[in-house]
PDB file of C-alpha atoms in Angstrom:
ATOM      1  CA  MET A  41       0.000   0.000   0.000  1.00  0.00           C
ATOM      2  CA  LEU A  42       1.275   3.482  -0.798  1.00  0.00           C
ATOM      3  CA  LYS A  43       1.593   6.102   1.898  1.00  0.00           C
ATOM      4  CA  ALA A  44       0.247   9.604   1.343  1.00  0.00           C
ATOM      5  CA  GLY A  45       2.685  11.642  -0.709  1.00  0.00           C
ATOM      6  CA  SER A  46       4.625   8.641  -2.032  1.00  0.00           C
ATOM      7  CA  GLN A  47       5.234   8.034  -5.718  1.00  0.00           C
ATOM      8  CA  ALA A  48       2.956   5.600  -7.546  1.00  0.00           C
ATOM      9  CA  GLN A  49       4.624   2.297  -8.350  1.00  0.00           C
ATOM     10  CA  GLU A  50       4.276   0.421 -11.618  1.00  0.00           C
ATOM     11  CA  GLY A  51       1.393  -2.043 -11.383  1.00  0.00           C
ATOM     12  CA  VAL A  52      -0.194  -0.375  -8.356  1.00  0.00           C
ATOM     13  CA  VAL A  53      -3.855   0.478  -8.862  1.00  0.00           C
ATOM     14  CA  ASP A  54      -6.079   2.973  -7.064  1.00  0.00           C
ATOM     15  CA  SER A  55      -9.042   0.615  -7.056  1.00  0.00           C
ATOM     16  CA  VAL A  56      -9.554  -3.144  -7.103  1.00  0.00           C
ATOM     17  CA  ARG A  57     -12.179  -4.084  -9.684  1.00  0.00           C
ATOM     18  CA  PHE A  58     -13.516  -7.573  -8.990  1.00  0.00           C
ATOM     19  CA  GLY A  59     -15.213 -10.082 -11.207  1.00  0.00           C
ATOM     20  CA  ALA A  60     -17.138 -12.719  -9.257  1.00  0.00           C
ATOM     21  CA  LEU A  61     -17.108 -16.310 -10.459  1.00  0.00           C
ATOM     22  CA  GLY A  62     -20.399 -17.679  -9.240  1.00  0.00           C
ATOM     23  CA  ALA A  63     -23.647 -16.108  -8.121  1.00  0.00           C
ATOM     24  CA  ALA A  64     -23.680 -18.014  -4.845  1.00  0.00           C
ATOM     25  CA  ARG A  65     -25.546 -16.953  -1.706  1.00  0.00           C
ATOM     26  CA  ILE A  66     -22.224 -16.274   0.046  1.00  0.00           C
ATOM     27  CA  ALA A  67     -21.085 -13.674  -2.523  1.00  0.00           C
ATOM     28  CA  PRO A  68     -23.135 -10.722  -1.190  1.00  0.00           C
ATOM     29  CA  ALA A  69     -21.775 -11.155   2.349  1.00  0.00           C
ATOM     30  CA  ALA A  70     -18.251 -12.165   1.339  1.00  0.00           C
ATOM     31  CA  LEU A  71     -17.645  -9.731  -1.520  1.00  0.00           C
ATOM     32  CA  VAL A  72     -20.414  -7.398  -2.662  1.00  0.00           C
ATOM     33  CA  GLY A  73     -21.297  -5.903   0.722  1.00  0.00           C
ATOM     34  CA  PRO A  74     -17.713  -5.268   1.822  1.00  0.00           C
ATOM     35  CA  ALA A  75     -16.812  -3.856  -1.618  1.00  0.00           C
ATOM     36  CA  ASN A  76     -19.714  -1.416  -1.398  1.00  0.00           C
ATOM     37  CA  LYS A  77     -18.321  -0.040   1.871  1.00  0.00           C
ATOM     38  CA  THR A  78     -15.172   1.352   0.274  1.00  0.00           C
ATOM     39  CA  GLU A  79     -14.314   3.554  -2.677  1.00  0.00           C
ATOM     40  CA  ARG A  80     -11.189   1.496  -3.388  1.00  0.00           C
ATOM     41  CA  CYS A  81     -12.997  -1.695  -4.351  1.00  0.00           C
ATOM     42  CA  SER A  82     -15.924  -2.550  -6.614  1.00  0.00           C
ATOM     43  CA  VAL A  83     -17.580  -5.579  -8.145  1.00  0.00           C
ATOM     44  CA  VAL A  84     -17.963  -4.864 -11.850  1.00  0.00           C
ATOM     45  CA  ALA A  85     -18.889  -8.277 -13.287  1.00  0.00           C
ATOM     46  CA  VAL A  86     -20.364 -11.628 -12.308  1.00  0.00           C
ATOM     47  CA  ALA A  87     -20.405 -14.964 -14.110  1.00  0.00           C
ATOM     48  CA  ALA A  88     -22.583 -17.997 -13.554  1.00  0.00           C
ATOM     49  CA  ARG A  89     -23.204 -21.216 -15.469  1.00  0.00           C
ATOM     50  CA  ASP A  90     -26.662 -19.867 -16.258  1.00  0.00           C
ATOM     51  CA  ALA A  91     -26.859 -16.471 -17.997  1.00  0.00           C
ATOM     52  CA  GLY A  92     -30.232 -15.715 -16.400  1.00  0.00           C
ATOM     53  CA  ARG A  93     -28.912 -16.363 -12.906  1.00  0.00           C
ATOM     54  CA  ALA A  94     -25.887 -14.148 -13.516  1.00  0.00           C
ATOM     55  CA  ALA A  95     -28.047 -11.342 -14.930  1.00  0.00           C
ATOM     56  CA  LYS A  96     -30.494 -11.549 -12.023  1.00  0.00           C
ATOM     57  CA  PHE A  97     -27.651 -11.474  -9.480  1.00  0.00           C
ATOM     58  CA  ALA A  98     -26.031  -8.516 -11.249  1.00  0.00           C
ATOM     59  CA  GLU A  99     -29.263  -6.549 -11.312  1.00  0.00           C
ATOM     60  CA  LYS A 100     -30.066  -7.267  -7.661  1.00  0.00           C
ATOM     61  CA  HIS A 101     -26.588  -6.188  -6.500  1.00  0.00           C
ATOM     62  CA  GLY A 102     -25.912  -3.277  -8.860  1.00  0.00           C
ATOM     63  CA  ILE A 103     -23.207  -5.046 -10.855  1.00  0.00           C
ATOM     64  CA  ALA A 104     -22.721  -3.604 -14.336  1.00  0.00           C
ATOM     65  CA  LYS A 105     -21.925  -6.763 -16.318  1.00  0.00           C
ATOM     66  CA  SER A 106     -22.883 -10.432 -16.256  1.00  0.00           C
ATOM     67  CA  THR A 107     -21.727 -13.413 -18.298  1.00  0.00           C
ATOM     68  CA  ASP A 108     -22.564 -17.100 -18.533  1.00  0.00           C
ATOM     69  CA  SER A 109     -18.915 -18.048 -18.949  1.00  0.00           C
ATOM     70  CA  TYR A 110     -16.255 -18.032 -16.262  1.00  0.00           C
ATOM     71  CA  ALA A 111     -13.566 -17.861 -18.965  1.00  0.00           C
ATOM     72  CA  GLU A 112     -15.209 -14.798 -20.527  1.00  0.00           C
ATOM     73  CA  LEU A 113     -15.276 -13.005 -17.182  1.00  0.00           C
ATOM     74  CA  ILE A 114     -11.597 -13.756 -16.562  1.00  0.00           C
ATOM     75  CA  ARG A 115     -10.700 -12.214 -19.944  1.00  0.00           C
ATOM     76  CA  LEU A 116     -12.432  -8.883 -19.164  1.00  0.00           C
ATOM     77  CA  ASP A 117      -9.994  -5.970 -19.227  1.00  0.00           C
ATOM     78  CA  GLU A 118     -12.078  -3.983 -16.729  1.00  0.00           C
ATOM     79  CA  ILE A 119     -11.372  -6.397 -13.867  1.00  0.00           C
ATOM     80  CA  ASN A 120      -8.056  -6.844 -12.104  1.00  0.00           C
ATOM     81  CA  ALA A 121      -9.111  -9.405  -9.486  1.00  0.00           C
ATOM     82  CA  VAL A 122     -11.358 -12.472  -9.400  1.00  0.00           C
ATOM     83  CA  TYR A 123     -13.433 -13.737  -6.475  1.00  0.00           C
ATOM     84  CA  ILE A 124     -13.851 -17.520  -6.645  1.00  0.00           C
ATOM     85  CA  GLY A 125     -17.335 -18.206  -5.271  1.00  0.00           C
ATOM     86  CA  LEU A 126     -17.604 -21.681  -6.728  1.00  0.00           C
ATOM     87  CA  PRO A 127     -17.729 -25.170  -5.220  1.00  0.00           C
ATOM     88  CA  ALA A 128     -14.382 -26.150  -3.695  1.00  0.00           C
ATOM     89  CA  SER A 129     -13.755 -28.720  -6.423  1.00  0.00           C
ATOM     90  CA  LEU A 130     -13.556 -25.874  -8.977  1.00  0.00           C
ATOM     91  CA  HIS A 131     -11.311 -23.501  -6.989  1.00  0.00           C
ATOM     92  CA  ALA A 132      -7.932 -24.772  -8.214  1.00  0.00           C
ATOM     93  CA  HIS A 133      -8.826 -24.808 -11.913  1.00  0.00           C
ATOM     94  CA  TRP A 134     -10.380 -21.340 -12.012  1.00  0.00           C
ATOM     95  CA  SER A 135      -7.761 -19.822  -9.699  1.00  0.00           C
ATOM     96  CA  ILE A 136      -5.031 -21.034 -12.049  1.00  0.00           C
ATOM     97  CA  GLU A 137      -6.914 -19.725 -15.094  1.00  0.00           C
ATOM     98  CA  ALA A 138      -7.360 -16.307 -13.457  1.00  0.00           C
ATOM     99  CA  LEU A 139      -3.694 -16.141 -12.465  1.00  0.00           C
ATOM    100  CA  ARG A 140      -2.655 -17.086 -16.015  1.00  0.00           C
ATOM    101  CA  ALA A 141      -4.786 -14.183 -17.222  1.00  0.00           C
ATOM    102  CA  GLY A 142      -2.862 -11.833 -14.930  1.00  0.00           C
ATOM    103  CA  LYS A 143      -5.648 -11.377 -12.382  1.00  0.00           C
ATOM    104  CA  HIS A 144      -5.353 -11.383  -8.610  1.00  0.00           C
ATOM    105  CA  VAL A 145      -7.436 -14.088  -6.913  1.00  0.00           C
ATOM    106  CA  LEU A 146      -9.539 -14.091  -3.765  1.00  0.00           C
TER     107      LEU A 146
END
């Protein structure tokens, strides 16, 4: 984290822009709510296996974009971090894919 008055470092961002993999019931409490409490973090996209579920989740939580493909979400330029809200058996695969795409992973 940069201290007030310090020079910006290459790769340091002012805001973390999350994409959420999964429209699970835990996501509002684990990610959306906390992100809404700060100006330095936002959830800008959500993906689910079902496009309708993703769109409904996005609308309910004020998220600008939804997709029905986890891979598509990971490729979005407007996100720099990915929240993995999927079943545990999918965490490793999608964490690795997000890291390969240059995203931070939570």
